[in-house]
PDB file of C-alpha atoms (C1' of nucleotides) in Angstrom:
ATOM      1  CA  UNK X  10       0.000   0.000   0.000  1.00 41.00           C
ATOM      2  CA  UNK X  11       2.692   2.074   0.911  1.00 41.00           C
ATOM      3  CA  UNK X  12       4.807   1.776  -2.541  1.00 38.00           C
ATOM      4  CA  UNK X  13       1.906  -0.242  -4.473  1.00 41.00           C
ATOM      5  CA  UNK X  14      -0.467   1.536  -6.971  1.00 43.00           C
ATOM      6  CA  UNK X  15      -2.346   4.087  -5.289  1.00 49.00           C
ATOM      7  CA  UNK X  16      -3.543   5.581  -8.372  1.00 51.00           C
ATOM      8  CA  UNK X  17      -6.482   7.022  -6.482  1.00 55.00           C
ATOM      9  CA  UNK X  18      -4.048   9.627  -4.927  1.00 65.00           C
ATOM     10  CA  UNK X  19      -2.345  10.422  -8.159  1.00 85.00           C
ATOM     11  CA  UNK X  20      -5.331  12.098  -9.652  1.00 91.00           C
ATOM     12  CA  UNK X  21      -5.268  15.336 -11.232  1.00 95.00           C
ATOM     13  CA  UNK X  22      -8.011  17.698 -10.473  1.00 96.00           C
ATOM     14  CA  UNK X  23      -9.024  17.542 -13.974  1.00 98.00           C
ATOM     15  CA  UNK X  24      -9.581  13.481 -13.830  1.00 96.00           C
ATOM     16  CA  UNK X  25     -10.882  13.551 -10.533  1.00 96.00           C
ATOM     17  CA  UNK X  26     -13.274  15.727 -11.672  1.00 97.00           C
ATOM     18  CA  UNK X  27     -14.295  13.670 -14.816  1.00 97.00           C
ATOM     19  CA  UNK X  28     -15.018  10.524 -12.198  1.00 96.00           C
ATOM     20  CA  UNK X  29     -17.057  12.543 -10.126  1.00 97.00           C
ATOM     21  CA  UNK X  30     -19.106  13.019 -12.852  1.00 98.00           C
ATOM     22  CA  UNK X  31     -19.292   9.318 -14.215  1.00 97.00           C
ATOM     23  CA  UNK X  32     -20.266   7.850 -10.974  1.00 97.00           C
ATOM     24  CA  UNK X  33     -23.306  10.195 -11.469  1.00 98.00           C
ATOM     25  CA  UNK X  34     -24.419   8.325 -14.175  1.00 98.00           C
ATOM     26  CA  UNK X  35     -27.127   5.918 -12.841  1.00 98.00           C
ATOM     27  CA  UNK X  36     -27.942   2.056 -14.322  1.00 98.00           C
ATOM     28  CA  UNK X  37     -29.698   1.826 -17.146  1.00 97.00           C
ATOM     29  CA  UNK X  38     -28.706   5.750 -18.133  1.00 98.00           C
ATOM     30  CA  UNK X  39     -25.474   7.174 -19.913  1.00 98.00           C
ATOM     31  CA  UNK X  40     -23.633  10.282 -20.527  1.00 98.00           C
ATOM     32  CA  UNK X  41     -21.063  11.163 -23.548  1.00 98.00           C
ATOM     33  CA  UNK X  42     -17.637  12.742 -23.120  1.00 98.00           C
ATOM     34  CA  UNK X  43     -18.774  15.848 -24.511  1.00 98.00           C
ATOM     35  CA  UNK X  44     -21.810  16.191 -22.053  1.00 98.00           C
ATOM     36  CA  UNK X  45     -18.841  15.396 -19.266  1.00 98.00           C
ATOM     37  CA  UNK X  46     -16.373  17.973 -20.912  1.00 98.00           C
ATOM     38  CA  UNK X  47     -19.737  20.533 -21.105  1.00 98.00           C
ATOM     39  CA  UNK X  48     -20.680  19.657 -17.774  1.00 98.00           C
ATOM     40  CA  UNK X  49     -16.907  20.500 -16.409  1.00 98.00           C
ATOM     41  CA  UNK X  50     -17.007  23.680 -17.962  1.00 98.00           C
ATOM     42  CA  UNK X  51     -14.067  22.651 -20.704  1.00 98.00           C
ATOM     43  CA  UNK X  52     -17.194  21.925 -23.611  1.00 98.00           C
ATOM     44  CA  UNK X  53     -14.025  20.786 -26.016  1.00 98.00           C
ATOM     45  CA  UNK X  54     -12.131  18.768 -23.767  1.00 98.00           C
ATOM     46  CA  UNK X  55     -14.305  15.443 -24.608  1.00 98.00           C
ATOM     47  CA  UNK X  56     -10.956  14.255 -26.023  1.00 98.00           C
ATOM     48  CA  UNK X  57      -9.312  14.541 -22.447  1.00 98.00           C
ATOM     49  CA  UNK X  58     -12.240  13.291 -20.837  1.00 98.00           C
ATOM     50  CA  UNK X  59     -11.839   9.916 -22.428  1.00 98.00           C
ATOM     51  CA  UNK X  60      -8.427   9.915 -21.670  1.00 97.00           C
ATOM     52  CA  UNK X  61      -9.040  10.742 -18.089  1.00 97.00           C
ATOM     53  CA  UNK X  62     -11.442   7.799 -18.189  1.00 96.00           C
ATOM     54  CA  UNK X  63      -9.097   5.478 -20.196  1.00 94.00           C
ATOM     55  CA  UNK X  64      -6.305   5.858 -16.981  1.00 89.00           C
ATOM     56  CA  UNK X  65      -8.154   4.478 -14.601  1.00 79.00           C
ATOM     57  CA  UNK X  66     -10.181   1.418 -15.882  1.00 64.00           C
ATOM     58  CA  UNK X  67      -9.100   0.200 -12.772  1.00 67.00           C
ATOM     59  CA  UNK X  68     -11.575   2.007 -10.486  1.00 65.00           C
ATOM     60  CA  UNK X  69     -14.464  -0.704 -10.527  1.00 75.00           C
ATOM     61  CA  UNK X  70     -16.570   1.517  -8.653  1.00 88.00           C
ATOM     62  CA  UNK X  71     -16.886   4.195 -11.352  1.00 95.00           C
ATOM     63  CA  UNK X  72     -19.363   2.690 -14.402  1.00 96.00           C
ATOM     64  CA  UNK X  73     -17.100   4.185 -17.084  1.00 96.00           C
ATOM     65  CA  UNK X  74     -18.924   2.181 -19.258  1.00 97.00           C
ATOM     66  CA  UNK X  75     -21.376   4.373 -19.327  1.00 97.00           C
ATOM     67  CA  UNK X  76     -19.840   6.912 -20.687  1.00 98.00           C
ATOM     68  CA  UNK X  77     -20.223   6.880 -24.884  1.00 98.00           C
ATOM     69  CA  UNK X  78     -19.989   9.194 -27.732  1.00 98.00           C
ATOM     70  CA  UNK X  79     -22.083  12.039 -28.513  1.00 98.00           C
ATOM     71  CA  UNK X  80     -23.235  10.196 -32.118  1.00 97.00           C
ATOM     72  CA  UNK X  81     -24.508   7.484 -29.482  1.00 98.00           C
ATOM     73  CA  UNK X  82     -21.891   5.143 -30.869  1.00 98.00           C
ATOM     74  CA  UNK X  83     -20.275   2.875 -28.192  1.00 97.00           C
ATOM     75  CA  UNK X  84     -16.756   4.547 -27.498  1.00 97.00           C
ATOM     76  CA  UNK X  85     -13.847   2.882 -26.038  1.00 96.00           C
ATOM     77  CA  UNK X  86     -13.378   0.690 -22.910  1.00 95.00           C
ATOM     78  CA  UNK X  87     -10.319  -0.833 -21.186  1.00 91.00           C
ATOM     79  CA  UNK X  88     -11.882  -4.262 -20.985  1.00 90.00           C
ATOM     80  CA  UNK X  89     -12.371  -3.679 -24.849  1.00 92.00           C
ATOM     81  CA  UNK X  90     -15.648  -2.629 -26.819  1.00 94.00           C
ATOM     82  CA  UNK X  91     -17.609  -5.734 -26.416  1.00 94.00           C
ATOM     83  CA  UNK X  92     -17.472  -6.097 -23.150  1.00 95.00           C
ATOM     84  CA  UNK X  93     -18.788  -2.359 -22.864  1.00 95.00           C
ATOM     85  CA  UNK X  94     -21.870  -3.462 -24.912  1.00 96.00           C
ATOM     86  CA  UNK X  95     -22.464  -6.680 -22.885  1.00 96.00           C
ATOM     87  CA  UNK X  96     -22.297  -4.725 -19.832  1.00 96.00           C
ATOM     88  CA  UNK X  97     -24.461  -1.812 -21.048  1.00 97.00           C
ATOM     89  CA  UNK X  98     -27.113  -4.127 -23.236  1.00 97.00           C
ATOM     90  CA  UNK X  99     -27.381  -6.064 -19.522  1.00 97.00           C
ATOM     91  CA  UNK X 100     -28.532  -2.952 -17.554  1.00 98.00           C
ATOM     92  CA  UNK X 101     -31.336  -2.813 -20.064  1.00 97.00           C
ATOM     93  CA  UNK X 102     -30.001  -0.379 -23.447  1.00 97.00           C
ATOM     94  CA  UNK X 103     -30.109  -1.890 -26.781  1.00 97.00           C
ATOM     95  CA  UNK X 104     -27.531  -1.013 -29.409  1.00 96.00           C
ATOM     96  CA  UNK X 105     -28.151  -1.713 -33.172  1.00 95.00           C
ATOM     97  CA  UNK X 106     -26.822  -2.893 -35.868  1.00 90.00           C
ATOM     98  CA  UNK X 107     -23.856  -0.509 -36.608  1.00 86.00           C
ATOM     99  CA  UNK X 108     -23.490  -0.558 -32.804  1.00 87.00           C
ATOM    100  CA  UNK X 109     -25.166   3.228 -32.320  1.00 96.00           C
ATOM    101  CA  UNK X 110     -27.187   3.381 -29.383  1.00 98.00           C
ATOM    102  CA  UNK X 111     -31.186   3.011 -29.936  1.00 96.00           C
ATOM    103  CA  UNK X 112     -33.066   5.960 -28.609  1.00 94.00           C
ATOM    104  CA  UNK X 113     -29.996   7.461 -27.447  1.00 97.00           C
ATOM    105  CA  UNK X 114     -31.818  10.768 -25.876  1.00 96.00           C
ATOM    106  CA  UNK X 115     -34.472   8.733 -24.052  1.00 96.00           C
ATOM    107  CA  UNK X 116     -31.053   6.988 -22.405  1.00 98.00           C
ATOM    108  CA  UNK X 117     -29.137  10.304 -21.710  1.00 98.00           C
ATOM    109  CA  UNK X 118     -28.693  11.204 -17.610  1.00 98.00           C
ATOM    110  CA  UNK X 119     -29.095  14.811 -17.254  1.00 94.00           C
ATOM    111  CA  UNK X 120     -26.427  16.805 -15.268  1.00 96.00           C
ATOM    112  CA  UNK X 121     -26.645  19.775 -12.942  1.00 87.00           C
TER     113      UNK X 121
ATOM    114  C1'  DC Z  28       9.343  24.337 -23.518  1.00 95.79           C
ATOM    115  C1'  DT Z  29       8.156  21.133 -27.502  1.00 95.79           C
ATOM    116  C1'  DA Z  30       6.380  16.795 -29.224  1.00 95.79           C
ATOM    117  C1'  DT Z  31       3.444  12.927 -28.975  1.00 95.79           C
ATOM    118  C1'  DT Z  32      -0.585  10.426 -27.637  1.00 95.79           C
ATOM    119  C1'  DG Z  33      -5.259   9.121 -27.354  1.00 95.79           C
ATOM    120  C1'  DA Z  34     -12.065   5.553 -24.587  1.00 95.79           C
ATOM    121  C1'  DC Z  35     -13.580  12.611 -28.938  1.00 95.79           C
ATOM    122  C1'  DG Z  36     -16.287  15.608 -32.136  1.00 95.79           C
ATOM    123  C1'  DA Z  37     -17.735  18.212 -36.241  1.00 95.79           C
ATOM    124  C1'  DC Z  38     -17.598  18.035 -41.151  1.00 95.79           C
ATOM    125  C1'  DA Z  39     -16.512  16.802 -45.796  1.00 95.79           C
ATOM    126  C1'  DT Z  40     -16.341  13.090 -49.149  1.00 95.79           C
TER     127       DT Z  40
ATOM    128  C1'  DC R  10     -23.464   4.578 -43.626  1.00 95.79           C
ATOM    129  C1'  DA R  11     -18.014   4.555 -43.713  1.00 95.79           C
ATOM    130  C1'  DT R  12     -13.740   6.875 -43.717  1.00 95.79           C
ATOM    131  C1'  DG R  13     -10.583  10.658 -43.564  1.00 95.79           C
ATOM    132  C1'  DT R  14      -9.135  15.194 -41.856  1.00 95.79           C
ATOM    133  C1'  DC R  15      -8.561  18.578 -38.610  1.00 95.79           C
ATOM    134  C1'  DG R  16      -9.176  20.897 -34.327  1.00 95.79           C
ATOM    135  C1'  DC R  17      -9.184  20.389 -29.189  1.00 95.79           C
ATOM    136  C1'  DC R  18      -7.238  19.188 -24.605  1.00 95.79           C
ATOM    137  C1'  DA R  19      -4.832  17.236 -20.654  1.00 95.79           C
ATOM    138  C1'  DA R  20      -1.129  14.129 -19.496  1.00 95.79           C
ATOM    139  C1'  DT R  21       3.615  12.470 -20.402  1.00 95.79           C
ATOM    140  C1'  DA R  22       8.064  11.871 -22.210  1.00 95.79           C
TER     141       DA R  22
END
DNA sequence: CTATTGACGACAT
DNA sequence: CATGTCGCCAATA
């Protein structure tokens, strides 16, 4: 503990920020990077927001898999992009055929 | 300080 | 719809 991975203290304000913000996100909902980057003040920082997300797949707690893009299309994932959809189709959202989000507004969590 | 690297986004083709 | 280009941004080397 004392030399181990503690990434949790290693955050930058800026990623901290963007996790906050995730573990918002309640089952069965999502958010996009761009609603994150809006929502943190920084509307073109979606780009950095994924980052942020993509260093710490670790944190099990935060359901960074509910985080997609803005076209509704599925995004990345450190467990890789199926495992994103299997998680997300089995808290209840259906994806189609060229793996875009159905009814992506009815499925958006609202911020602030 | 500069360069590179991405879980992005808007647009043009 | 699919792909390519370019702009953006924070973190890192």
């Amino acid at each position: 503990m004392t030399h181990k991975h503690n990434k949790l203290l290693k955050l930058t304000d800026f990623e901290r920020k963007v996790l906050e913000f995730t573990d918002k996100i309640p089952k069965g909902r999502v958010s996009t990077y761009k609603l994150i980057a809006e929502a943190m003040g920084k509307p073109n920082a979606s780009r950095a927001v994924g980052n942020a997300l993509n260093k710490n797949p670790l944190m099990v707690t935060i359901p960074c898999h509910r985080v997609i893009c803005s076209n509704g299309d599925l995004g990345g994932f450190g467990g890789g992009p199926d495992m994103k959809l299997k998680i997300l189709t089995t808290e209840g959202l259906t994806f189609n055929k060229n793996h875009r989000l159905v009814n992506l507004q009815k499925s958006l969590y609202n911020f602030s």
